Amino acid sequence: MLFYYNGMEKQFSNGKVLRLVTGDITKIPADAIVNAANSALAGGGGVDGAIHRAGGPSIMQELDEIRRTAGGCPTGSAVATGAGRLPARYVFHAVGPVYRDGKHGEPELLASCYRTALRMAEQRGLESISFPSISTGAYGYPVAEAARIALREVCAHLEKPGGSLRLVTFVLFSKADYEQYAEALEAVTGEDAIE
Ligand code: ADP
C-alpha cells in the first residue's frame, strides 16, 4: 500500500517500510548512510563531497586505509567506514557505474550497488539505511531508469521475511528526482497513487 505524507511511503505486509523524501542525506538520521563514491574512494563532488564535509576527516582517514590495503573498490560494490559526525553509525561507500548507453552492464552494476549495501546492513544487524540516487548525478544515469532499478532491488529485499532492516529511505536531492522516484515506485509496485 502507498501512503503520502511529507514524502511517500510504501508499507510491506511484514511491517517493513520504504520511504521517499526530498532533502540532504547528511541531515537525516539512519543506522547507515550510503555514499555515491568513485572506485578510487578519493572523494569528489555531489553527495560524496557533502558526506565528507558533514562527516569530517575521520571518514577519509578510514578510506585511506582501505585504499592502502585493497587499492579501491570495484564498480558495483561498496566498502564500509564509520560515519564521523554524521547522524549514523556507518557510511557505505557504493561505487555506481558511469552511464554510457545502458548496454555496458550498467543496469546490473547499479543493481549490485544496492544489493551490496543492503547485504552489508543486514550483516551488521542494522534497522535503517538511507540511499541517495546513485549514479544519476555526475555519472549520468537517466533518473527514471536508475529509479526503477533501485526500487526493484529494495522492494525485493524488503518483501522477504526476516532480516534486521525495517526502514529504507531514498533521500532525493531535488523535487524533480523525487517525482521520478515516486513515479517509478508506482510502476514497480503496480499500485495506483492515492493523492
Ligand atoms: P554519481 O557520481 O554517482 O552520479 P553524484 O553525487 O554526482 O553521484 O549524484 C548522485 C545524486 O546525489 C544526484 O541526484 C545528486 O543531486 C544527489 N546529491 C547531491 N548532494 C546530495 C545530498 N547532500 N543529499 C542527497 N543527495 C545528494
mmCIF file of N, CA, C and O in Angstrom, residues 150-186:
data_model
loop_
_atom_site.group_PDB
_atom_site.id
_atom_site.type_symbol
_atom_site.label_atom_id
_atom_site.label_comp_id
_atom_site.label_asym_id
_atom_site.label_seq_id
_atom_site.Cartn_x
_atom_site.Cartn_y
_atom_site.Cartn_z
ATOM 1 N N ALA A 150 16.782 0.769 -8.763
ATOM 2 C CA ALA A 150 16.994 0.929 -7.320
ATOM 3 C C ALA A 150 15.776 0.418 -6.552
ATOM 4 O O ALA A 150 15.905 -0.344 -5.583
ATOM 5 N N LEU A 151 14.602 0.811 -6.985
ATOM 6 C CA LEU A 151 13.384 0.464 -6.242
ATOM 7 C C LEU A 151 13.061 -1.019 -6.369
ATOM 8 O O LEU A 151 12.562 -1.634 -5.427
ATOM 9 N N ARG A 152 13.355 -1.603 -7.522
ATOM 10 C CA ARG A 152 13.137 -3.052 -7.674
ATOM 11 C C ARG A 152 13.998 -3.827 -6.679
ATOM 12 O O ARG A 152 13.527 -4.764 -6.032
ATOM 13 N N GLU A 153 15.256 -3.437 -6.572
ATOM 14 C CA GLU A 153 16.154 -4.138 -5.639
ATOM 15 C C GLU A 153 15.697 -3.982 -4.206
ATOM 16 O O GLU A 153 15.668 -4.942 -3.436
ATOM 17 N N VAL A 154 15.354 -2.758 -3.830
ATOM 18 C CA VAL A 154 14.975 -2.506 -2.434
ATOM 19 C C VAL A 154 13.649 -3.187 -2.119
ATOM 20 O O VAL A 154 13.494 -3.809 -1.066
ATOM 21 N N CYS A 155 12.684 -3.115 -3.028
ATOM 22 C CA CYS A 155 11.387 -3.784 -2.784
ATOM 23 C C CYS A 155 11.586 -5.293 -2.664
ATOM 24 O O CYS A 155 11.028 -5.923 -1.757
ATOM 25 N N ALA A 156 12.390 -5.864 -3.546
ATOM 26 C CA ALA A 156 12.629 -7.316 -3.489
ATOM 27 C C ALA A 156 13.237 -7.688 -2.146
ATOM 28 O O ALA A 156 12.899 -8.716 -1.552
ATOM 29 N N HIS A 157 14.115 -6.830 -1.646
ATOM 30 C CA HIS A 157 14.755 -7.106 -0.356
ATOM 31 C C HIS A 157 13.758 -6.985 0.794
ATOM 32 O O HIS A 157 13.695 -7.852 1.669
ATOM 33 N N LEU A 158 12.979 -5.928 0.793
ATOM 34 C CA LEU A 158 12.067 -5.684 1.916
ATOM 35 C C LEU A 158 10.888 -6.660 1.927
ATOM 36 O O LEU A 158 10.296 -6.892 2.982
ATOM 37 N N GLU A 159 10.553 -7.188 0.773
ATOM 38 C CA GLU A 159 9.441 -8.159 0.718
ATOM 39 C C GLU A 159 9.772 -9.458 1.437
ATOM 40 O O GLU A 159 8.888 -10.178 1.884
ATOM 41 N N LYS A 160 11.070 -9.758 1.532
ATOM 42 C CA LYS A 160 11.477 -11.027 2.135
ATOM 43 C C LYS A 160 11.236 -11.003 3.642
ATOM 44 O O LYS A 160 11.383 -9.963 4.278
ATOM 45 N N PRO A 161 10.885 -12.141 4.216
ATOM 46 C CA PRO A 161 10.742 -12.192 5.672
ATOM 47 C C PRO A 161 12.117 -12.177 6.344
ATOM 48 O O PRO A 161 13.124 -12.462 5.704
ATOM 49 N N GLY A 162 12.131 -11.875 7.639
ATOM 50 C CA GLY A 162 13.383 -11.919 8.394
ATOM 51 C C GLY A 162 14.273 -10.735 8.096
ATOM 52 O O GLY A 162 13.865 -9.788 7.439
ATOM 53 N N GLY A 163 15.511 -10.812 8.588
ATOM 54 C CA GLY A 163 16.444 -9.707 8.392
ATOM 55 C C GLY A 163 16.214 -8.614 9.420
ATOM 56 O O GLY A 163 15.186 -8.582 10.101
ATOM 57 N N SER A 164 17.179 -7.727 9.542
ATOM 58 C CA SER A 164 17.103 -6.669 10.561
ATOM 59 C C SER A 164 16.543 -5.365 10.016
ATOM 60 O O SER A 164 15.985 -4.562 10.767
ATOM 61 N N LEU A 165 16.690 -5.126 8.715
ATOM 62 C CA LEU A 165 16.282 -3.823 8.159
ATOM 63 C C LEU A 165 14.773 -3.641 8.219
ATOM 64 O O LEU A 165 14.017 -4.497 7.770
ATOM 65 N N ARG A 166 14.360 -2.506 8.782
ATOM 66 C CA ARG A 166 12.943 -2.172 8.894
ATOM 67 C C ARG A 166 12.569 -0.978 8.028
ATOM 68 O O ARG A 166 11.413 -0.789 7.686
ATOM 69 N N LEU A 167 13.549 -0.117 7.756
ATOM 70 C CA LEU A 167 13.269 1.133 7.044
ATOM 71 C C LEU A 167 14.375 1.433 6.044
ATOM 72 O O LEU A 167 15.554 1.519 6.417
ATOM 73 N N VAL A 168 13.991 1.585 4.787
ATOM 74 C CA VAL A 168 14.917 2.041 3.746
ATOM 75 C C VAL A 168 14.387 3.369 3.209
ATOM 76 O O VAL A 168 13.227 3.456 2.796
ATOM 77 N N THR A 169 15.234 4.394 3.258
ATOM 78 C CA THR A 169 14.818 5.724 2.801
ATOM 79 C C THR A 169 15.663 6.149 1.608
ATOM 80 O O THR A 169 16.892 6.042 1.645
ATOM 81 N N PHE A 170 15.013 6.620 0.560
ATOM 82 C CA PHE A 170 15.720 7.284 -0.536
ATOM 83 C C PHE A 170 15.638 8.778 -0.278
ATOM 84 O O PHE A 170 14.525 9.322 -0.140
ATOM 85 N N VAL A 171 16.793 9.426 -0.186
ATOM 86 C CA VAL A 171 16.813 10.873 0.042
ATOM 87 C C VAL A 171 17.163 11.535 -1.288
ATOM 88 O O VAL A 171 18.318 11.475 -1.744
ATOM 89 N N LEU A 172 16.152 12.110 -1.912
ATOM 90 C CA LEU A 172 16.323 12.717 -3.239
ATOM 91 C C LEU A 172 16.603 14.208 -3.072
ATOM 92 O O LEU A 172 15.917 14.889 -2.304
ATOM 93 N N PHE A 173 17.625 14.653 -3.801
ATOM 94 C CA PHE A 173 18.145 15.998 -3.581
ATOM 95 C C PHE A 173 17.302 17.068 -4.256
ATOM 96 O O PHE A 173 17.353 18.224 -3.866
ATOM 97 N N SER A 174 16.541 16.697 -5.271
ATOM 98 C CA SER A 174 15.693 17.680 -5.960
ATOM 99 C C SER A 174 14.271 17.149 -6.041
ATOM 100 O O SER A 174 14.042 15.935 -6.029
ATOM 101 N N LYS A 175 13.360 18.082 -6.140
ATOM 102 C CA LYS A 175 11.952 17.737 -6.299
ATOM 103 C C LYS A 175 11.759 16.920 -7.594
ATOM 104 O O LYS A 175 10.970 15.972 -7.632
ATOM 105 N N ALA A 176 12.492 17.286 -8.641
ATOM 106 C CA ALA A 176 12.369 16.575 -9.921
ATOM 107 C C ALA A 176 12.781 15.110 -9.767
ATOM 108 O O ALA A 176 12.095 14.202 -10.273
ATOM 109 N N ASP A 177 13.879 14.862 -9.047
ATOM 110 C CA ASP A 177 14.309 13.476 -8.812
ATOM 111 C C ASP A 177 13.277 12.740 -7.967
ATOM 112 O O ASP A 177 12.951 11.579 -8.219
ATOM 113 N N TYR A 178 12.784 13.432 -6.955
ATOM 114 C CA TYR A 178 11.760 12.828 -6.100
ATOM 115 C C TYR A 178 10.560 12.373 -6.944
ATOM 116 O O TYR A 178 10.046 11.263 -6.775
ATOM 117 N N GLU A 179 10.133 13.236 -7.846
ATOM 118 C CA GLU A 179 8.956 12.895 -8.666
ATOM 119 C C GLU A 179 9.216 11.689 -9.563
ATOM 120 O O GLU A 179 8.351 10.849 -9.764
ATOM 121 N N GLN A 180 10.445 11.609 -10.072
ATOM 122 C CA GLN A 180 10.798 10.439 -10.902
ATOM 123 C C GLN A 180 10.779 9.162 -10.060
ATOM 124 O O GLN A 180 10.332 8.113 -10.520
ATOM 125 N N TYR A 181 11.275 9.251 -8.836
ATOM 126 C CA TYR A 181 11.275 8.078 -7.957
ATOM 127 C C TYR A 181 9.847 7.708 -7.559
ATOM 128 O O TYR A 181 9.503 6.523 -7.476
ATOM 129 N N ALA A 182 9.019 8.718 -7.307
ATOM 130 C CA ALA A 182 7.630 8.439 -6.923
ATOM 131 C C ALA A 182 6.903 7.720 -8.064
ATOM 132 O O ALA A 182 6.179 6.738 -7.847
ATOM 133 N N GLU A 183 7.141 8.197 -9.272
ATOM 134 C CA GLU A 183 6.522 7.563 -10.446
ATOM 135 C C GLU A 183 7.028 6.129 -10.608
ATOM 136 O O GLU A 183 6.255 5.206 -10.863
ATOM 137 N N ALA A 184 8.326 5.966 -10.438
ATOM 138 C CA ALA A 184 8.919 4.627 -10.569
ATOM 139 C C ALA A 184 8.397 3.687 -9.491
ATOM 140 O O ALA A 184 8.166 2.501 -9.754
ATOM 141 N N LEU A 185 8.172 4.205 -8.296
ATOM 142 C CA LEU A 185 7.673 3.347 -7.220
ATOM 143 C C LEU A 185 6.267 2.856 -7.553
ATOM 144 O O LEU A 185 5.942 1.691 -7.325
ATOM 145 N N GLU A 186 5.483 3.749 -8.106
ATOM 146 C CA GLU A 186 4.135 3.326 -8.507
ATOM 147 C C GLU A 186 4.213 2.251 -9.591
ATOM 148 O O GLU A 186 3.474 1.271 -9.563
#
